């Protein structure tokens, strides 16, 4: 049985910390090759050993160098819940995600209309996958509220421009107040330093999803620990 994603976040918050979710991606349009010869599955194990209570795996191949096979390999190798990050646009990709062993799946509002978001959200729930609804505007946050999202991500960068911009957690701070009541909030992308993580936490984020900062760090473990900042509020587990 797959470990559930939201309880991992809640448990970290209950300990007084923001949940730091490493984002396993092989490359990015902005930074190029991120692996630099490292094995992503072994890196996943290392990050779990550093205390990561959940992981994210980018499976988009063309621009981010991922694959469904990588997701499956990571899910088999670790005992923490794994999120699939990709440009999910149809129910077949949702079913594939469940079959690969993921616990959660990213649904990006910028790629979908409101009706499609609702349909994919329901399909994910049907297959016991937690949908992480990603928003980048107040309008998209309203979509998240309407579909009853319990796990909401705010992308601090422009996913439609492949995150080539320099956005940071100020977007989380601007949109966090509009999150659905009782939801868990994940600040995604642009978390590069400890002050960035602190800003996200102070804005109400329950978790930060961090990729490039970890991959570019001289000491990935030390960088991970530096982002593991205190969080005052302790949420109730979503129903």
Coordinates of N, CA and C in Angstrom, one line a residue:
X1 N 0.9 -1.2 0.0 CA 0.0 0.0 0.0 C 0.9 1.3 0.0
X2 N 0.5 2.2 -0.9 CA 1.3 3.4 -1.0 C 1.2 4.3 0.3
X3 N 2.3 4.9 0.8 CA 2.2 5.9 1.8 C 1.5 7.1 1.3
X4 N 0.7 7.7 2.2 CA 0.0 8.9 1.8 C 0.8 10.2 1.9
X5 N 0.6 11.1 1.0 CA 1.4 12.3 0.9 C 1.1 13.3 2.0
X6 N -0.1 13.7 2.1 CA -0.5 14.7 3.1 C -0.1 14.4 4.5
X7 N -0.3 13.2 5.0 CA 0.2 12.9 6.4 C 1.7 13.2 6.6
X8 N 2.5 13.0 5.6 CA 3.9 13.3 5.7 C 4.1 14.8 6.0
X9 N 3.4 15.6 5.3 CA 3.5 17.1 5.6 C 3.0 17.4 7.0
X10 N 1.8 16.8 7.3 CA 1.2 17.1 8.6 C 2.2 16.7 9.8
X11 N 2.8 15.6 9.6 CA 3.7 15.1 10.7 C 4.9 16.0 10.9
X12 N 5.5 16.6 9.8 CA 6.6 17.5 9.9 C 6.1 18.8 10.6
X13 N 4.9 19.3 10.2 CA 4.4 20.5 10.8 C 4.1 20.2 12.3
X14 N 3.6 19.1 12.6 CA 3.4 18.8 14.1 C 4.7 18.8 14.9
X15 N 5.8 18.5 14.2 CA 7.1 18.6 14.9 C 7.6 20.0 15.0
X16 N 6.9 20.9 14.3 CA 7.2 22.3 14.4 C 8.0 22.8 13.2
X17 N 8.1 22.0 12.1 CA 8.9 22.4 11.0 C 8.1 22.5 9.7
X18 N 8.5 23.3 8.8 CA 8.0 23.2 7.4 C 8.5 21.9 6.8
X19 N 7.7 21.3 6.0 CA 8.1 20.1 5.3 C 8.9 20.4 4.0
X20 N 10.1 19.9 3.9 CA 10.9 20.2 2.7 C 10.8 19.0 1.8
X21 N 10.3 19.1 0.6 CA 10.1 18.1 -0.3 C 11.1 18.2 -1.5
X22 N 12.1 17.4 -1.5 CA 13.1 17.4 -2.6 C 12.4 17.1 -3.9
X23 N 12.8 17.8 -5.0 CA 12.3 17.6 -6.3 C 13.4 17.0 -7.2
X24 N 13.2 15.7 -7.5 CA 14.2 15.0 -8.3 C 13.9 15.2 -9.8
X25 N 14.8 16.0 -10.3 CA 14.7 16.3 -11.8 C 16.1 16.2 -12.4
X26 N 16.2 15.7 -13.6 CA 17.5 15.4 -14.2 C 18.1 16.6 -14.8
X27 N 17.2 17.5 -15.3 CA 17.7 18.7 -16.0 C 16.6 19.8 -15.9
X28 N 16.9 21.0 -16.3 CA 15.9 22.1 -16.4 C 16.3 23.0 -17.5
X29 N 15.3 23.6 -18.2 CA 15.6 24.5 -19.3 C 16.5 25.6 -18.9
X30 N 16.4 26.1 -17.6 CA 17.2 27.2 -17.1 C 18.6 26.8 -16.7
X31 N 18.7 25.7 -16.0 CA 20.0 25.3 -15.4 C 20.7 24.2 -16.2
X32 N 20.1 23.6 -17.2 CA 20.7 22.5 -17.9 C 20.8 21.2 -17.1
X33 N 21.9 20.4 -17.3 CA 22.1 19.2 -16.6 C 22.2 19.4 -15.1
X34 N 21.3 18.7 -14.3 CA 21.4 18.9 -12.9 C 22.0 17.6 -12.2
X35 N 22.0 16.5 -12.9 CA 22.5 15.3 -12.3 C 24.0 15.4 -12.1
X36 N 24.7 15.9 -13.2 CA 26.2 15.9 -13.1 C 26.8 14.6 -12.8
X37 N 26.2 13.5 -13.4 CA 26.8 12.2 -13.2 C 26.2 11.4 -12.0
X38 N 25.3 12.1 -11.2 CA 24.8 11.4 -10.1 C 23.6 10.5 -10.5
X39 N 23.4 9.4 -9.7 CA 22.3 8.5 -9.9 C 21.1 9.1 -9.2
X40 N 20.0 9.4 -9.9 CA 18.8 10.0 -9.2 C 18.2 9.1 -8.2
X41 N 18.2 7.8 -8.4 CA 17.6 6.9 -7.4 C 18.5 6.8 -6.1
X42 N 19.8 6.8 -6.3 CA 20.7 6.8 -5.1 C 20.6 8.1 -4.4
X43 N 20.4 9.2 -5.2 CA 20.2 10.5 -4.6 C 18.9 10.6 -3.8
X44 N 17.9 10.0 -4.3 CA 16.6 9.9 -3.6 C 16.8 9.2 -2.2
X45 N 17.5 8.1 -2.2 CA 17.8 7.4 -1.0 C 18.6 8.3 0.0
X46 N 19.6 9.0 -0.5 CA 20.4 9.9 0.3 C 19.5 11.0 1.0
X47 N 18.6 11.6 0.2 CA 17.7 12.6 0.7 C 16.8 12.1 1.7
X48 N 16.3 10.9 1.6 CA 15.4 10.3 2.6 C 16.2 10.1 3.9
X49 N 17.5 9.7 3.7 CA 18.4 9.5 4.8 C 18.7 10.8 5.5
X50 N 18.6 11.9 4.8 CA 18.8 13.3 5.4 C 17.5 13.8 6.1
X51 N 16.4 13.0 6.0 CA 15.2 13.4 6.7 C 14.0 13.7 5.8
X52 N 14.2 13.7 4.5 CA 13.1 14.0 3.6 C 11.9 13.1 3.8
X53 N 10.7 13.6 4.2 CA 9.5 12.8 4.5 C 8.7 12.5 3.3
X54 N 9.0 13.1 2.1 CA 8.3 12.9 0.9 C 9.2 13.3 -0.2
X55 N 9.0 12.9 -1.4 CA 9.8 13.2 -2.6 C 8.9 13.6 -3.8
X56 N 9.4 14.4 -4.7 CA 8.8 14.7 -5.9 C 9.7 14.2 -7.1
X57 N 9.1 13.6 -8.1 CA 9.9 13.1 -9.2 C 9.3 13.7 -10.5
X58 N 10.1 14.4 -11.3 CA 9.7 15.0 -12.5 C 9.9 13.9 -13.6
X59 N 8.8 13.7 -14.3 CA 8.8 12.6 -15.3 C 8.8 13.1 -16.7
X60 N 8.7 14.4 -16.9 CA 8.7 15.0 -18.3 C 10.0 14.8 -18.9
X61 N 10.1 14.2 -20.1 CA 11.3 13.8 -20.7 C 12.0 14.9 -21.5
X62 N 11.3 15.5 -22.4 CA 11.9 16.4 -23.4 C 12.7 17.5 -22.8
X63 N 12.1 18.2 -21.8 CA 12.8 19.4 -21.3 C 13.4 19.3 -19.9
X64 N 12.9 18.2 -19.2 CA 13.4 18.0 -17.8 C 14.1 16.7 -17.6
X65 N 14.2 15.9 -18.7 CA 15.0 14.7 -18.6 C 14.5 13.6 -17.8
X66 N 13.2 13.6 -17.4 CA 12.7 12.6 -16.6 C 12.0 11.4 -17.4
X67 N 11.4 10.5 -16.7 CA 10.7 9.4 -17.3 C 9.8 8.8 -16.3
X68 N 8.7 8.1 -16.8 CA 7.9 7.3 -15.9 C 8.7 6.2 -15.2
X69 N 9.7 5.6 -15.9 CA 10.5 4.6 -15.4 C 11.3 5.1 -14.1
X70 N 11.7 6.4 -14.2 CA 12.4 6.9 -13.0 C 11.5 7.0 -11.8
X71 N 10.3 7.5 -12.1 CA 9.3 7.5 -11.0 C 9.1 6.2 -10.3
X72 N 8.9 5.1 -11.2 CA 8.7 3.8 -10.7 C 9.9 3.3 -9.9
X73 N 11.1 3.6 -10.4 CA 12.4 3.2 -9.7 C 12.5 3.9 -8.3
X74 N 12.2 5.2 -8.3 CA 12.3 5.9 -7.0 C 11.2 5.4 -6.0
X75 N 10.0 5.2 -6.5 CA 8.9 4.7 -5.6 C 9.2 3.3 -5.0
X76 N 9.9 2.5 -5.8 CA 10.3 1.2 -5.3 C 11.5 1.3 -4.3
X77 N 12.3 2.3 -4.5 CA 13.6 2.3 -3.7 C 13.4 3.0 -2.3
X78 N 12.3 3.8 -2.1 CA 12.2 4.5 -0.9 C 10.9 4.2 -0.2
X79 N 10.8 4.5 1.1 CA 9.6 4.1 1.8 C 8.8 5.4 2.2
X80 N 9.0 6.5 1.5 CA 8.2 7.7 1.7 C 7.3 7.9 0.5
X81 N 6.3 8.7 0.7 CA 5.4 9.0 -0.5 C 6.0 9.8 -1.6
X82 N 5.6 9.6 -2.8 CA 6.3 10.2 -4.0 C 5.2 10.9 -4.8
X83 N 5.5 12.1 -5.2 CA 4.6 12.9 -6.1 C 5.1 12.8 -7.5
X84 N 4.2 12.6 -8.4 CA 4.6 12.7 -9.9 C 4.4 14.1 -10.3
X85 N 5.5 14.7 -10.8 CA 5.4 16.1 -11.5 C 5.5 15.9 -13.0
X86 N 4.5 16.4 -13.7 CA 4.5 16.3 -15.1 C 3.4 17.2 -15.6
X87 N 3.3 17.3 -16.9 CA 2.2 18.1 -17.5 C 1.1 17.1 -17.8
X88 N 0.3 16.8 -16.7 CA -0.8 15.9 -16.8 C -2.0 16.5 -17.4
X89 N -2.5 15.8 -18.5 CA -3.6 16.4 -19.2 C -4.7 15.5 -19.5
X90 N -4.6 14.2 -19.1 CA -5.7 13.3 -19.4 C -5.7 12.2 -18.4
X91 N -6.8 11.4 -18.4 CA -7.1 10.4 -17.4 C -6.1 9.2 -17.5
X92 N -5.6 9.0 -18.8 CA -4.7 7.9 -19.0 C -3.4 8.2 -18.2
X93 N -3.0 9.4 -18.1 CA -1.7 9.7 -17.4 C -2.0 9.6 -15.9
X94 N -3.2 9.8 -15.4 CA -3.5 9.6 -14.0 C -3.4 8.1 -13.7
X95 N -4.0 7.3 -14.5 CA -4.0 5.9 -14.3 C -2.5 5.3 -14.3
X96 N -1.7 5.9 -15.3 CA -0.3 5.5 -15.4 C 0.4 5.8 -14.1
X97 N 0.1 7.0 -13.5 CA 0.7 7.5 -12.3 C 0.5 6.5 -11.2
X98 N -0.7 6.1 -11.0 CA -1.1 5.2 -10.0 C -0.4 3.9 -10.1
X99 N -0.3 3.4 -11.4 CA 0.4 2.1 -11.7 C 1.9 2.2 -11.4
X100 N 2.5 3.3 -11.5 CA 3.9 3.5 -11.3 C 4.3 3.6 -9.8
X101 N 3.3 3.6 -8.9 CA 3.6 3.6 -7.5 C 3.6 4.9 -6.8
X102 N 3.2 6.0 -7.5 CA 3.2 7.3 -6.9 C 2.1 7.4 -5.8
X103 N 2.2 8.3 -4.9 CA 1.2 8.6 -3.9 C 0.3 9.8 -4.3
X104 N 0.9 10.7 -5.1 CA 0.2 11.9 -5.4 C 0.6 12.3 -6.8
X105 N -0.2 13.2 -7.4 CA 0.0 13.6 -8.8 C -0.3 15.1 -8.9
X106 N 0.6 15.8 -9.6 CA 0.4 17.3 -9.8 C -0.6 17.6 -10.9
X107 N -1.5 18.4 -10.6 CA -2.5 18.9 -11.6 C -2.3 20.4 -11.7
X108 N -1.8 20.9 -12.9 CA -1.4 22.3 -13.1 C -2.6 23.0 -13.7
X109 N -3.2 24.0 -13.0 CA -4.3 24.7 -13.5 C -4.0 25.5 -14.8
X110 N -2.8 25.9 -15.0 CA -2.4 26.7 -16.2 C -2.5 25.9 -17.5
X111 N -2.5 24.5 -17.3 CA -2.6 23.6 -18.5 C -4.1 23.2 -18.8
X112 N -5.0 23.5 -17.9 CA -6.3 22.9 -17.9 C -7.4 24.0 -17.8
X113 N -8.6 23.7 -18.3 CA -9.7 24.5 -17.9 C -10.4 24.0 -16.7
X114 N -11.3 24.7 -16.1 CA -11.9 24.4 -14.8 C -12.6 23.0 -14.9
X115 N -13.2 22.7 -16.0 CA -13.9 21.4 -16.1 C -12.9 20.3 -16.2
X116 N -11.8 20.4 -16.9 CA -10.8 19.4 -17.0 C -10.2 19.2 -15.7
X117 N -9.9 20.2 -14.9 CA -9.3 20.1 -13.6 C -10.2 19.3 -12.7
X118 N -11.5 19.5 -12.7 CA -12.4 18.8 -11.9 C -12.5 17.3 -12.3
X119 N -12.4 17.0 -13.6 CA -12.5 15.6 -14.0 C -11.2 14.9 -13.6
X120 N -10.1 15.5 -13.8 CA -8.8 14.8 -13.4 C -8.7 14.7 -11.9
X121 N -9.2 15.7 -11.2 CA -9.2 15.6 -9.7 C -10.0 14.4 -9.2
X122 N -11.1 14.2 -9.8 CA -12.0 13.1 -9.4 C -11.4 11.8 -9.8
X123 N -10.7 11.7 -10.9 CA -10.1 10.5 -11.4 C -8.9 10.1 -10.4
X124 N -8.2 11.1 -10.0 CA -7.1 10.8 -9.1 C -7.6 10.3 -7.8
X125 N -8.6 10.9 -7.3 CA -9.2 10.4 -6.0 C -9.7 9.0 -6.1
X126 N -10.3 8.7 -7.3 CA -10.9 7.4 -7.5 C -9.8 6.3 -7.4
X127 N -8.6 6.7 -7.9 CA -7.5 5.8 -7.9 C -6.6 5.9 -6.7
X128 N -7.1 6.6 -5.6 CA -6.4 6.7 -4.4 C -5.1 7.5 -4.5
X129 N -5.0 8.4 -5.5 CA -3.9 9.3 -5.6 C -4.3 10.7 -5.0
X130 N -3.4 11.3 -4.3 CA -3.8 12.7 -3.8 C -3.4 13.7 -4.9
X131 N -4.4 14.5 -5.3 CA -4.1 15.5 -6.3 C -3.5 16.8 -5.6
X132 N -2.4 17.2 -6.1 CA -1.8 18.5 -5.7 C -2.1 19.5 -6.8
X133 N -3.1 20.4 -6.5 CA -3.6 21.3 -7.5 C -2.6 22.6 -7.4
X134 N -2.0 22.8 -8.6 CA -1.0 23.9 -8.7 C -1.7 25.1 -9.2
X135 N -1.5 26.3 -8.6 CA -2.0 27.5 -9.0 C -0.9 28.6 -9.1
X136 N -1.2 29.6 -9.9 CA -0.3 30.8 -9.9 C -1.0 32.1 -10.0
X137 N -2.3 32.1 -9.7 CA -3.1 33.3 -9.7 C -4.3 33.2 -8.8
X138 N -4.9 34.3 -8.5 CA -6.1 34.3 -7.6 C -7.2 33.5 -8.3
X139 N -7.3 33.7 -9.6 CA -8.4 33.0 -10.4 C -8.2 31.5 -10.3
X140 N -7.0 31.0 -10.4 CA -6.7 29.6 -10.3 C -6.9 29.1 -8.9
X141 N -6.7 29.9 -7.9 CA -6.9 29.5 -6.5 C -8.4 29.3 -6.3
X142 N -9.2 30.1 -7.0 CA -10.7 29.9 -6.9 C -11.1 28.6 -7.5
X143 N -10.4 28.1 -8.6 CA -10.7 26.8 -9.1 C -10.4 25.7 -8.1
X144 N -9.2 25.9 -7.4 CA -8.8 25.0 -6.4 C -9.9 24.9 -5.3
X145 N -10.5 26.0 -4.9 CA -11.5 26.0 -3.9 C -12.8 25.3 -4.4
X146 N -13.1 25.5 -5.6 CA -14.3 24.9 -6.2 C -14.3 23.4 -6.3
X147 N -13.1 22.9 -6.6 CA -13.0 21.5 -6.8 C -12.7 20.8 -5.4
X148 N -12.6 21.6 -4.4 CA -12.4 21.0 -3.0 C -11.0 20.5 -2.7
X149 N -10.0 21.2 -3.3 CA -8.6 20.8 -3.2 C -8.2 20.8 -1.7
X150 N -7.6 19.7 -1.3 CA -7.1 19.6 0.1 C -5.6 19.8 0.1
X151 N -4.9 19.8 -1.1 CA -3.5 19.9 -1.2 C -3.3 20.9 -2.4
X152 N -2.7 22.1 -2.0 CA -2.6 23.1 -3.0 C -1.2 23.6 -3.1
X153 N -0.7 23.7 -4.4 CA 0.7 24.2 -4.6 C 0.6 25.6 -5.2
X154 N 1.4 26.5 -4.8 CA 1.6 27.8 -5.5 C 2.9 27.7 -6.2
X155 N 2.9 27.8 -7.5 CA 4.2 27.8 -8.3 C 4.7 29.3 -8.3
X156 N 5.8 29.5 -7.7 CA 6.4 30.8 -7.6 C 7.0 31.3 -9.0
X157 N 7.0 30.4 -9.9 CA 7.6 30.7 -11.2 C 6.5 30.5 -12.3
X158 N 6.8 30.9 -13.5 CA 5.9 30.8 -14.6 C 6.1 29.4 -15.3
X159 N 5.2 28.4 -15.1 CA 5.4 27.1 -15.6 C 5.2 27.2 -17.1
X160 N 4.4 28.1 -17.7 CA 4.2 28.2 -19.1 C 5.4 28.7 -19.8
X161 N 6.3 29.3 -19.1 CA 7.6 29.7 -19.7 C 8.7 28.8 -19.2
X162 N 8.3 27.6 -18.8 CA 9.2 26.5 -18.3 C 10.0 27.0 -17.1
X163 N 9.5 27.9 -16.3 CA 10.1 28.4 -15.1 C 11.5 29.0 -15.4
X164 N 11.6 29.7 -16.5 CA 12.8 30.4 -16.8 C 12.9 31.8 -16.2
X165 N 11.8 32.2 -15.5 CA 11.8 33.5 -14.8 C 12.5 33.4 -13.4
X166 N 12.5 34.5 -12.7 CA 13.2 34.5 -11.4 C 12.2 34.7 -10.3
X167 N 11.0 34.1 -10.4 CA 10.1 34.3 -9.3 C 10.5 33.6 -8.1
X168 N 10.0 34.0 -6.9 CA 10.3 33.5 -5.6 C 9.1 33.4 -4.7
X169 N 9.3 33.2 -3.4 CA 8.2 32.9 -2.5 C 7.3 34.1 -2.2
X170 N 7.6 35.3 -2.8 CA 6.7 36.4 -2.7 C 5.4 36.1 -3.3
X171 N 5.3 35.3 -4.3 CA 4.0 34.9 -4.9 C 3.3 34.0 -3.9
X172 N 3.9 33.2 -3.2 CA 3.3 32.4 -2.2 C 2.7 33.3 -1.1
X173 N 3.4 34.3 -0.7 CA 2.9 35.3 0.3 C 1.7 36.0 -0.2
X174 N 1.7 36.3 -1.5 CA 0.6 37.1 -2.1 C -0.7 36.3 -2.2
X175 N -0.6 35.0 -2.4 CA -1.8 34.1 -2.7 C -2.2 33.2 -1.6
X176 N -1.4 33.1 -0.6 CA -1.6 32.1 0.5 C -3.0 32.3 1.2
X177 N -3.3 33.5 1.4 CA -4.6 33.8 2.1 C -5.8 33.3 1.4
X178 N -5.7 33.1 0.1 CA -6.9 32.7 -0.6 C -7.0 31.1 -0.7
X179 N -6.1 30.4 -0.1 CA -6.1 28.9 -0.2 C -7.4 28.4 0.5
X180 N -7.9 27.3 0.0 CA -9.1 26.7 0.6 C -8.9 26.4 2.1
X181 N -10.0 26.7 2.9 CA -9.9 26.5 4.3 C -9.6 25.0 4.6
X182 N -8.6 24.8 5.5 CA -8.2 23.4 5.9 C -7.3 22.7 4.9
X183 N -6.9 23.4 3.8 CA -6.0 22.8 2.9 C -4.5 22.9 3.4
X184 N -3.7 22.0 2.8 CA -2.3 22.1 3.0 C -1.7 22.8 1.8
X185 N -0.7 23.7 2.1 CA -0.2 24.6 1.1 C 1.3 24.3 0.8
X186 N 1.6 24.1 -0.4 CA 3.0 23.8 -0.8 C 3.5 25.0 -1.7
X187 N 4.6 25.6 -1.2 CA 5.3 26.6 -2.0 C 6.3 26.0 -3.0
X188 N 6.1 26.1 -4.3 CA 6.9 25.4 -5.3 C 7.8 26.3 -6.1
X189 N 9.0 25.9 -6.3 CA 10.0 26.6 -7.1 C 10.4 27.9 -6.5
X190 N 11.6 28.3 -6.9 CA 12.2 29.6 -6.4 C 12.6 29.6 -5.0
X191 N 12.6 28.5 -4.3 CA 13.1 28.4 -2.9 C 14.6 28.0 -3.0
X192 N 15.4 29.1 -2.9 CA 16.8 28.9 -3.1 C 17.7 29.0 -1.9
X193 N 17.1 29.7 -0.8 CA 17.9 30.0 0.4 C 17.0 29.7 1.6
X194 N 17.7 29.7 2.8 CA 17.0 29.6 4.0 C 15.9 30.7 4.2
X195 N 16.3 32.0 3.9 CA 15.3 33.1 4.0 C 14.1 32.9 3.1
X196 N 14.3 32.3 1.9 CA 13.2 31.9 1.1 C 12.2 31.0 1.8
X197 N 12.8 29.9 2.4 CA 12.0 29.0 3.1 C 11.3 29.6 4.3
X198 N 11.9 30.5 5.0 CA 11.3 31.2 6.1 C 10.2 32.1 5.6
X199 N 10.3 32.8 4.5 CA 9.3 33.6 4.0 C 8.0 32.8 3.6
X200 N 8.3 31.6 3.0 CA 7.2 30.7 2.6 C 6.5 30.2 3.9
X201 N 7.2 29.9 4.9 CA 6.7 29.4 6.2 C 5.8 30.5 6.8
X202 N 6.4 31.7 6.9 CA 5.7 32.8 7.5 C 4.4 33.2 6.8
X203 N 4.4 32.9 5.5 CA 3.2 33.2 4.7 C 2.1 32.1 4.9
X204 N 2.4 31.0 5.5 CA 1.4 30.0 5.8 C 1.7 28.7 5.1
X205 N 2.8 28.6 4.3 CA 3.0 27.3 3.6 C 3.3 26.2 4.6
X206 N 2.8 25.1 4.3 CA 3.0 23.9 5.1 C 4.3 23.1 4.6
X207 N 4.6 23.4 3.4 CA 5.7 22.7 2.8 C 6.4 23.5 1.7
X208 N 7.6 23.2 1.4 CA 8.3 23.8 0.2 C 8.8 22.7 -0.6
X209 N 8.7 22.8 -1.9 CA 9.2 21.9 -2.9 C 10.4 22.5 -3.5
X210 N 11.5 21.8 -3.4 CA 12.8 22.4 -3.7 C 13.6 21.5 -4.6
X211 N 14.0 22.0 -5.8 CA 14.8 21.2 -6.7 C 16.2 21.8 -6.9
X212 N 16.3 22.8 -7.8 CA 17.6 23.3 -8.2 C 18.5 23.7 -7.1
X213 N 18.0 24.3 -6.0 CA 18.9 24.7 -4.9 C 19.6 23.5 -4.3
X214 N 18.9 22.3 -4.3 CA 19.6 21.1 -3.8 C 20.6 20.5 -4.7
X215 N 20.2 20.5 -6.0 CA 21.1 19.9 -7.0 C 22.3 20.7 -7.3
X216 N 22.2 22.0 -7.1 CA 23.4 22.9 -7.3 C 24.2 23.1 -6.1
X217 N 23.8 22.6 -4.9 CA 24.5 22.8 -3.7 C 25.8 22.0 -3.7
X218 N 26.9 22.5 -3.1 CA 28.1 21.7 -2.9 C 27.8 20.5 -2.0
X219 N 27.0 20.7 -1.0 CA 26.7 19.7 0.0 C 25.1 19.6 0.0
X220 N 24.6 18.6 -0.7 CA 23.1 18.5 -0.8 C 22.5 18.4 0.6
X221 N 23.1 17.5 1.4 CA 22.5 17.3 2.8 C 22.5 18.5 3.6
X222 N 23.6 19.3 3.6 CA 23.6 20.5 4.3 C 22.6 21.6 3.8
X223 N 22.4 21.6 2.5 CA 21.4 22.5 2.0 C 20.0 22.1 2.4
X224 N 19.8 20.8 2.3 CA 18.5 20.3 2.8 C 18.2 20.8 4.2
X225 N 19.1 20.5 5.1 CA 19.0 20.9 6.5 C 18.8 22.4 6.7
X226 N 19.4 23.2 5.9 CA 19.3 24.6 6.0 C 17.9 25.1 5.7
X227 N 17.2 24.4 4.8 CA 15.8 24.8 4.4 C 14.8 24.3 5.4
X228 N 15.2 23.4 6.3 CA 14.2 22.8 7.3 C 14.0 23.7 8.4
X229 N 13.2 24.8 8.2 CA 13.0 25.9 9.1 C 11.8 25.6 10.0
X230 N 11.7 26.4 11.1 CA 10.6 26.3 12.0 C 9.4 26.9 11.4
X231 N 8.3 26.3 11.8 CA 6.9 26.8 11.4 C 6.1 26.8 12.6
X232 N 5.4 27.9 12.9 CA 4.7 28.1 14.2 C 3.4 27.4 14.2
X233 N 2.6 27.5 13.1 CA 1.3 26.9 13.1 C 1.3 25.4 12.8
X234 N 0.5 24.7 13.5 CA 0.4 23.2 13.3 C -1.0 23.0 12.8
X235 N -1.1 22.4 11.5 CA -2.4 22.2 10.9 C -3.1 21.0 11.4
X236 N -4.4 20.9 11.2 CA -5.1 19.7 11.4 C -5.0 18.9 10.1
X237 N -5.0 17.6 10.2 CA -4.9 16.7 9.0 C -6.2 16.9 8.2
X238 N -6.0 17.1 6.8 CA -7.2 17.2 6.0 C -8.1 16.0 6.1
X239 N -9.4 16.2 6.0 CA -10.3 15.1 6.1 C -10.4 14.3 4.8

